[in-house]
Short mmCIF file of C-alpha atoms in Angstrom, two decimals:
data_model
loop_
_atom_site.label_atom_id
_atom_site.label_comp_id
_atom_site.label_asym_id
_atom_site.label_seq_id
_atom_site.Cartn_x
_atom_site.Cartn_y
_atom_site.Cartn_z
CA MET A 1 -27.77 274.34 125.39
CA ARG A 2 -28.68 273.49 128.63
CA ILE A 3 -26.31 271.57 130.33
CA ILE A 4 -26.13 270.10 134.05
CA VAL A 5 -23.90 267.67 135.79
CA LEU A 6 -24.78 265.08 138.01
CA ARG A 7 -22.18 263.60 140.02
CA LEU A 8 -22.56 260.10 141.44
CA GLY A 9 -20.83 257.56 143.92
CA HIS A 10 -19.17 260.92 145.77
CA ARG A 11 -17.53 259.71 149.27
CA ILE A 12 -17.39 262.57 151.97
CA GLN A 13 -14.14 262.28 152.82
CA ARG A 14 -12.07 260.75 150.06
CA ASP A 15 -13.90 262.33 147.18
CA GLN A 16 -14.04 266.45 148.48
CA ARG A 17 -11.52 267.63 146.07
CA ILE A 18 -12.24 265.63 143.36
CA THR A 19 -15.86 266.67 143.28
CA THR A 20 -14.83 270.42 143.87
CA HIS A 21 -12.79 270.12 141.03
CA VAL A 22 -15.57 268.77 139.06
CA ALA A 23 -17.93 271.37 139.92
CA LEU A 24 -15.56 274.29 139.48
CA THR A 25 -14.85 272.60 135.78
CA ALA A 26 -18.45 272.41 135.19
CA ARG A 27 -18.91 276.46 136.33
CA ALA A 28 -16.16 277.41 134.32
CA LEU A 29 -17.40 275.53 131.12
CA GLY A 30 -20.70 276.78 131.12
CA ALA A 31 -23.28 274.36 133.18
CA GLU A 32 -25.81 275.81 134.54
CA GLY A 33 -25.39 273.52 137.89
CA MET A 34 -24.62 270.20 139.62
CA LEU A 35 -26.54 267.68 141.06
CA LEU A 36 -24.77 266.21 143.74
CA ASP A 37 -25.80 262.54 144.89
CA SER A 38 -24.55 262.95 148.33
CA ASP A 39 -25.59 264.87 151.79
CA ASP A 40 -22.31 266.21 152.13
CA ARG A 41 -22.87 270.05 152.25
CA GLY A 42 -19.48 271.42 152.09
CA ILE A 43 -19.04 271.23 148.10
CA ALA A 44 -22.52 273.44 147.81
CA LYS A 45 -20.95 276.12 150.30
CA SER A 46 -17.73 276.25 148.71
CA ILE A 47 -18.44 276.55 145.04
CA GLU A 48 -21.51 279.06 146.33
CA GLU A 49 -18.24 280.99 147.61
CA ALA A 50 -16.76 280.95 144.21
CA SER A 51 -19.81 282.34 142.42
CA VAL A 52 -20.33 285.22 144.98
CA ARG A 53 -16.65 285.98 144.55
CA TRP A 54 -16.85 285.37 140.59
CA GLY A 55 -19.80 285.50 139.28
CA GLY A 56 -23.19 283.45 138.05
CA SER A 57 -25.47 281.34 139.13
CA PHE A 58 -24.18 277.80 138.85
CA TYR A 59 -25.40 276.01 141.96
CA VAL A 60 -24.83 272.70 143.52
CA LYS A 61 -28.01 270.44 144.72
CA ASN A 62 -27.61 267.56 146.79
CA ILE A 63 -29.83 265.24 146.07
CA THR A 64 -31.25 261.65 147.12
CA GLY A 65 -32.24 259.11 144.35
CA TRP A 66 -29.85 259.63 141.43
CA LYS A 67 -32.21 257.40 139.50
CA SER A 68 -35.74 259.43 139.75
CA GLU A 69 -33.37 262.44 139.03
CA ILE A 70 -32.22 261.11 135.64
CA LYS A 71 -35.99 259.67 135.10
CA LYS A 72 -37.31 263.53 135.85
CA TRP A 73 -35.00 265.11 133.14
CA LYS A 74 -36.05 262.61 130.87
CA GLU A 75 -39.45 262.88 131.38
CA ALA A 76 -39.04 266.75 130.87
CA GLY A 77 -37.30 266.28 127.49
CA GLY A 78 -34.04 266.27 128.64
CA LYS A 79 -31.06 263.57 126.97
CA VAL A 80 -28.56 262.12 129.26
CA LEU A 81 -24.67 261.55 128.78
CA HIS A 82 -22.95 259.19 130.77
CA LEU A 83 -19.07 259.54 130.56
CA THR A 84 -17.12 256.20 130.99
CA MET A 85 -14.07 254.95 129.32
CA TYR A 86 -15.67 251.90 128.09
CA GLY A 87 -18.56 253.91 125.78
CA ILE A 88 -18.32 254.69 122.06
CA ASN A 89 -14.98 257.75 121.71
CA LEU A 90 -16.42 260.99 122.29
CA PRO A 91 -15.27 261.93 118.36
CA ASP A 92 -16.84 258.76 117.08
CA ALA A 93 -20.15 260.17 118.98
CA MET A 94 -20.19 263.70 118.29
CA HIS A 95 -22.92 263.31 115.70
CA GLU A 96 -25.13 261.66 117.25
CA ILE A 97 -25.53 264.23 120.32
CA VAL A 98 -28.01 266.31 119.47
CA THR A 99 -30.04 267.79 122.27
CA ASP A 100 -31.02 271.20 123.60
CA LYS A 101 -30.79 270.19 127.07
CA LEU A 102 -28.21 267.44 128.29
CA MET A 103 -27.54 265.84 131.70
CA ILE A 104 -23.82 264.82 132.00
CA VAL A 105 -23.32 261.99 134.65
CA VAL A 106 -20.12 261.42 135.86
CA GLY A 107 -19.37 258.56 138.32
CA ALA A 108 -16.56 257.94 140.89
CA GLU A 109 -14.79 254.79 140.63
CA LYS A 110 -17.37 252.80 139.99
CA VAL A 111 -21.06 253.89 138.73
CA PRO A 112 -24.26 250.91 139.17
CA PRO A 113 -24.82 248.82 135.87
CA GLU A 114 -28.28 250.29 135.42
CA LEU A 115 -26.87 253.54 134.63
CA TYR A 116 -25.53 252.45 131.38
CA GLU A 117 -29.34 251.66 130.58
CA LEU A 118 -30.67 254.76 131.83
CA ALA A 119 -28.40 256.93 129.64
CA ASP A 120 -28.78 257.72 126.17
CA TRP A 121 -24.98 257.89 125.10
CA ASN A 122 -22.41 256.44 127.01
CA VAL A 123 -19.20 258.20 125.83
CA ALA A 124 -15.55 257.65 126.43
CA VAL A 125 -13.10 260.63 126.26
CA GLY A 126 -10.46 258.44 125.05
CA ASN A 127 -10.74 254.50 125.97
CA GLN A 128 -8.22 255.08 128.53
CA PRO A 129 -7.99 255.50 132.50
CA HIS A 130 -9.14 258.74 132.93
CA SER A 131 -9.73 261.86 135.47
CA GLU A 132 -13.43 262.70 135.41
CA VAL A 133 -12.63 265.88 135.87
CA GLY A 134 -10.47 266.25 132.68
CA ALA A 135 -12.71 264.17 130.89
CA LEU A 136 -15.64 266.36 131.51
CA ALA A 137 -13.97 269.56 130.44
CA ILE A 138 -13.21 267.99 127.29
CA ALA A 139 -16.84 266.86 126.54
CA LEU A 140 -17.94 270.53 127.56
CA ASP A 141 -15.42 271.98 125.66
CA ARG A 142 -16.31 270.52 122.48
CA LEU A 143 -20.41 269.93 122.78
CA GLN A 144 -20.28 273.36 122.78
CA LYS A 145 -18.06 273.87 120.20
CA ALA A 146 -20.19 271.96 117.99
CA ARG A 147 -23.17 273.93 119.17
CA GLY A 148 -20.82 277.28 117.81
CA LYS A 149 -19.83 278.22 121.41
CA ASP A 150 -16.61 278.94 122.93
CA ALA A 151 -16.63 277.14 126.60
CA LEU A 152 -13.54 279.30 127.45
CA ARG A 153 -15.49 282.32 126.53
CA THR A 154 -18.87 281.75 128.68
CA GLN A 155 -19.79 285.17 130.33
CA PHE A 156 -20.31 285.51 134.40
CA THR A 157 -22.71 288.09 135.26
CA GLY A 158 -22.40 289.72 138.80
CA GLY A 159 -19.95 288.98 141.31
CA GLU A 160 -16.88 291.13 143.20
CA LEU A 161 -14.11 290.35 141.56
CA GLU A 162 -12.66 290.11 137.58
CA ILE A 163 -9.91 289.15 136.20
CA ILE A 164 -7.93 291.33 133.77
CA PRO A 165 -5.74 288.65 131.44
CA LYS A 166 -2.27 289.56 131.47
CA ARG A 167 0.89 288.46 130.01
CA ARG A 168 2.85 288.35 133.24
CA GLY A 169 1.63 288.47 136.62
CA LYS A 170 -1.71 288.96 138.23
CA GLU A 171 -4.23 291.77 138.23
CA VAL A 172 -7.61 291.52 139.39
CA LYS A 173 -10.03 294.33 139.34
CA ASP A 174 -13.46 295.18 141.49
CA ARG A 175 -16.73 295.00 139.50
CA MET B 1 4.68 267.61 118.99
CA ARG B 2 6.28 266.47 122.06
CA ILE B 3 4.39 267.77 125.51
CA ILE B 4 5.69 267.18 129.47
CA VAL B 5 3.83 268.36 132.04
CA LEU B 6 5.45 269.88 135.25
CA ARG B 7 3.52 269.77 138.30
CA LEU B 8 4.41 272.41 141.03
CA GLY B 9 3.27 272.84 144.44
CA HIS B 10 2.45 269.01 145.19
CA ARG B 11 1.62 268.40 149.09
CA ILE B 12 2.00 264.54 149.70
CA GLN B 13 -1.12 264.22 151.67
CA ARG B 14 -3.58 266.93 150.59
CA ASP B 15 -2.53 266.65 146.69
CA GLN B 16 -2.16 262.48 145.92
CA ARG B 17 -5.49 262.60 144.21
CA ILE B 18 -5.49 265.54 142.02
CA THR B 19 -1.67 265.19 141.39
CA THR B 20 -3.32 261.62 140.23
CA HIS B 21 -5.53 263.09 137.88
CA VAL B 22 -3.11 265.80 136.25
CA ALA B 23 -1.09 262.33 135.95
CA LEU B 24 -4.07 260.15 134.21
CA THR B 25 -5.24 263.25 132.22
CA ALA B 26 -1.83 264.04 130.71
CA ARG B 27 -0.90 260.14 130.01
CA ALA B 28 -4.51 259.97 128.47
CA LEU B 29 -4.05 262.94 126.32
CA GLY B 30 -0.78 262.05 124.76
CA ALA B 31 1.77 264.04 126.64
CA GLU B 32 4.74 261.71 127.26
CA GLY B 33 5.89 262.39 130.82
CA MET B 34 5.16 264.34 134.06
CA LEU B 35 7.99 265.73 136.36
CA LEU B 36 6.71 266.03 139.95
CA ASP B 37 8.76 268.59 142.14
CA SER B 38 8.10 266.49 145.55
CA ASP B 39 9.54 263.63 146.74
CA ASP B 40 6.08 261.31 146.89
CA ARG B 41 6.84 258.27 145.00
CA GLY B 42 3.41 257.15 145.29
CA ILE B 43 2.14 258.90 142.36
CA ALA B 44 4.82 257.28 139.95
CA LYS B 45 4.30 253.87 141.10
CA SER B 46 -0.13 254.06 140.69
CA ILE B 47 1.02 255.88 137.11
CA GLU B 48 3.02 252.96 136.35
CA GLU B 49 0.30 250.66 137.14
CA ALA B 50 -1.80 252.10 134.67
CA SER B 51 0.95 251.48 131.84
CA VAL B 52 1.47 247.87 132.42
CA ARG B 53 -2.24 247.57 132.26
CA TRP B 54 -2.93 249.90 129.72
CA GLY B 55 0.29 250.30 127.32
CA GLY B 56 2.00 253.32 126.39
CA SER B 57 5.24 254.79 128.05
CA PHE B 58 4.07 257.57 129.95
CA TYR B 59 6.59 258.18 133.16
CA VAL B 60 5.98 260.24 136.18
CA LYS B 61 9.88 261.46 137.27
CA ASN B 62 10.46 263.12 141.00
CA ILE B 63 12.45 266.06 140.30
CA THR B 64 14.13 268.57 142.94
CA GLY B 65 14.53 271.92 141.62
CA TRP B 66 11.95 273.36 139.30
CA LYS B 67 13.79 275.96 138.18
CA SER B 68 16.86 274.09 136.39
CA GLU B 69 14.31 271.79 134.70
CA ILE B 70 12.88 275.10 133.58
CA LYS B 71 16.23 276.01 132.31
CA LYS B 72 17.10 273.13 131.01
CA TRP B 73 14.46 272.63 128.75
CA LYS B 74 14.23 276.41 127.64
CA GLU B 75 18.28 275.51 126.98
CA ALA B 76 17.73 272.50 124.61
CA GLY B 77 15.00 274.21 122.48
CA GLY B 78 11.90 273.96 124.49
CA LYS B 79 8.88 276.50 125.29
CA VAL B 80 7.07 276.40 128.86
CA LEU B 81 3.59 277.27 128.99
CA HIS B 82 1.98 277.97 132.53
CA LEU B 83 -1.32 277.62 133.03
CA THR B 84 -3.19 280.23 134.91
CA MET B 85 -6.29 281.73 135.61
CA TYR B 86 -4.39 285.25 135.61
CA GLY B 87 -3.32 284.62 132.12
CA ILE B 88 -4.16 285.39 128.56
CA ASN B 89 -7.47 283.37 127.84
CA LEU B 90 -6.41 280.20 125.58
CA PRO B 91 -8.44 280.96 122.44
CA ASP B 92 -6.62 284.44 122.07
CA ALA B 93 -2.78 283.11 122.42
CA MET B 94 -3.51 280.13 120.57
CA HIS B 95 -1.98 281.87 117.83
CA GLU B 96 1.42 282.92 119.47
CA ILE B 97 1.84 279.23 120.87
CA VAL B 98 4.30 277.84 118.23
CA THR B 99 7.03 275.01 119.16
CA ASP B 100 7.53 271.62 118.65
CA LYS B 101 8.31 270.90 122.52
CA LEU B 102 6.48 272.20 125.05
CA MET B 103 6.37 272.15 128.70
CA ILE B 104 2.85 272.65 130.24
CA VAL B 105 3.53 273.90 134.12
CA VAL B 106 0.55 273.10 136.28
CA GLY B 107 0.39 274.52 139.93
CA ALA B 108 -1.45 273.78 142.89
CA GLU B 109 -2.87 276.65 144.81
CA LYS B 110 0.07 279.28 144.38
CA VAL B 111 2.93 279.50 142.52
CA PRO B 112 5.97 281.10 142.79
CA PRO B 113 5.69 284.52 141.14
CA GLU B 114 9.48 283.92 139.19
CA LEU B 115 7.56 281.20 137.52
CA TYR B 116 5.38 284.09 136.19
CA GLU B 117 8.71 285.37 134.44
CA LEU B 118 10.43 282.08 133.42
CA ALA B 119 7.32 281.05 131.55
CA ASP B 120 7.22 281.96 127.54
CA TRP B 121 3.36 282.29 127.77
CA ASN B 122 0.88 282.92 131.07
CA VAL B 123 -2.38 281.34 129.47
CA ALA B 124 -5.49 280.68 130.92
CA VAL B 125 -8.18 278.02 130.36
CA GLY B 126 -11.32 280.59 130.90
CA ASN B 127 -10.35 283.44 133.02
CA GLN B 128 -12.42 281.71 136.35
CA PRO B 129 -11.45 279.70 138.54
CA HIS B 130 -10.93 276.33 137.67
CA SER B 131 -9.38 273.17 138.25
CA GLU B 132 -5.97 272.63 137.20
CA VAL B 133 -6.68 269.15 135.63
CA GLY B 134 -9.70 270.46 133.55
CA ALA B 135 -7.58 272.79 132.39
CA LEU B 136 -5.03 271.33 131.10
CA ALA B 137 -7.12 268.54 129.25
CA ILE B 138 -8.98 271.56 127.34
CA ALA B 139 -5.11 273.18 126.68
CA LEU B 140 -3.77 269.44 125.69
CA ASP B 141 -6.92 268.79 123.55
CA ARG B 142 -7.11 272.04 121.88
CA LEU B 143 -3.15 272.56 121.26
CA GLN B 144 -3.13 269.11 119.28
CA LYS B 145 -6.25 270.33 117.50
CA ALA B 146 -4.24 273.09 116.09
CA ARG B 147 -1.48 270.79 114.65
CA GLY B 148 -4.27 268.35 113.30
CA LYS B 149 -3.72 265.71 116.14
CA ASP B 150 -6.90 264.22 118.06
CA ALA B 151 -5.98 263.50 121.62
CA LEU B 152 -8.82 261.59 122.18
CA ARG B 153 -6.90 259.02 119.68
CA THR B 154 -3.64 258.88 120.92
CA GLN B 155 -2.10 255.38 120.22
CA PHE B 156 -1.09 252.97 123.50
CA THR B 157 1.16 250.58 122.68
CA GLY B 158 1.90 247.70 124.24
CA GLY B 159 -0.12 246.90 127.86
CA GLU B 160 -2.17 243.82 129.03
CA LEU B 161 -5.74 245.18 128.44
CA GLU B 162 -7.52 246.74 125.60
CA ILE B 163 -10.93 248.61 125.62
CA ILE B 164 -13.56 247.41 123.54
CA PRO B 165 -15.71 250.72 122.65
CA LYS B 166 -19.64 249.90 123.70
CA ARG B 167 -22.98 251.91 123.19
CA ARG B 168 -23.80 249.75 126.67
CA GLY B 169 -21.67 247.47 129.42
CA LYS B 170 -18.32 246.96 129.53
CA GLU B 171 -15.78 244.79 127.01
CA VAL B 172 -12.42 244.71 127.61
CA LYS B 173 -10.30 242.37 125.88
CA ASP B 174 -6.91 240.95 126.67
CA ARG B 175 -3.99 242.29 124.42
#
């Protein structure tokens, strides 16, 4: 399944770290890239550095006009899942989410009301206030699980470094 | 299973939002509270506000001396799981993590090397750079799943407000 993340409502100073965490989570769990509705170039830069070191081809693309991105995606046969605490709880929605081309929309504090209409699914990761980073992580994990894939075993080709998993301490080897 | 989170390495200005996301994630996914190794009182305050509105009894407790907290926990029969990208990948460690009283340690950028020794398990949520918020979310979700509990169906008693899950838009009712 192809998955991309669309990040809305990013405010340059305030959201830099949270949006970086959104991107790192998306990358680590097998999304192919993130569209960022902002002209903040710093996120793309720091994520590119992660990919140079740790491999893979995850990208961050700055966009203007999130609505046209959603429309383009849908016209090309993609589906759109919006994460919101007000939506249908993920365990109750899993069986409906059938697609092999998914855009997951992750807002900051408030999102434009139109988004609820444009999305194919408005889905909560628990109907409680939450972190969009935590919510995205679980959505990516469970959606891939349902397709027989373990997001924690995503393979990253290339890169300079590789971790050797250890019970204690740290071991990193050059590729 | 009782789960508490221990947050290390919090820097007051820089980490306020990430640590708040750690706490919100812990709360939403059924941990009972978070110990915060910092005298920053702002996190506890904002999380208490969430509990007043949305229910449950999640707490944030400021501590000094994370080592003595870990030792106390272990002396009382608890186990300690440290989340680190250098550890054994979670799917490979799941079968070992047997306890009904778990402390999950979540560091910021760097953690003291002693922690690797004090922890019962050093576990990676994928051996890639990651968000500690995303990593914690998946650990909580999978660990509870393995015990037959869906973290996304955690019940919160009390509170002023309750969400009625909806396909479009928002509906919140008074309790």
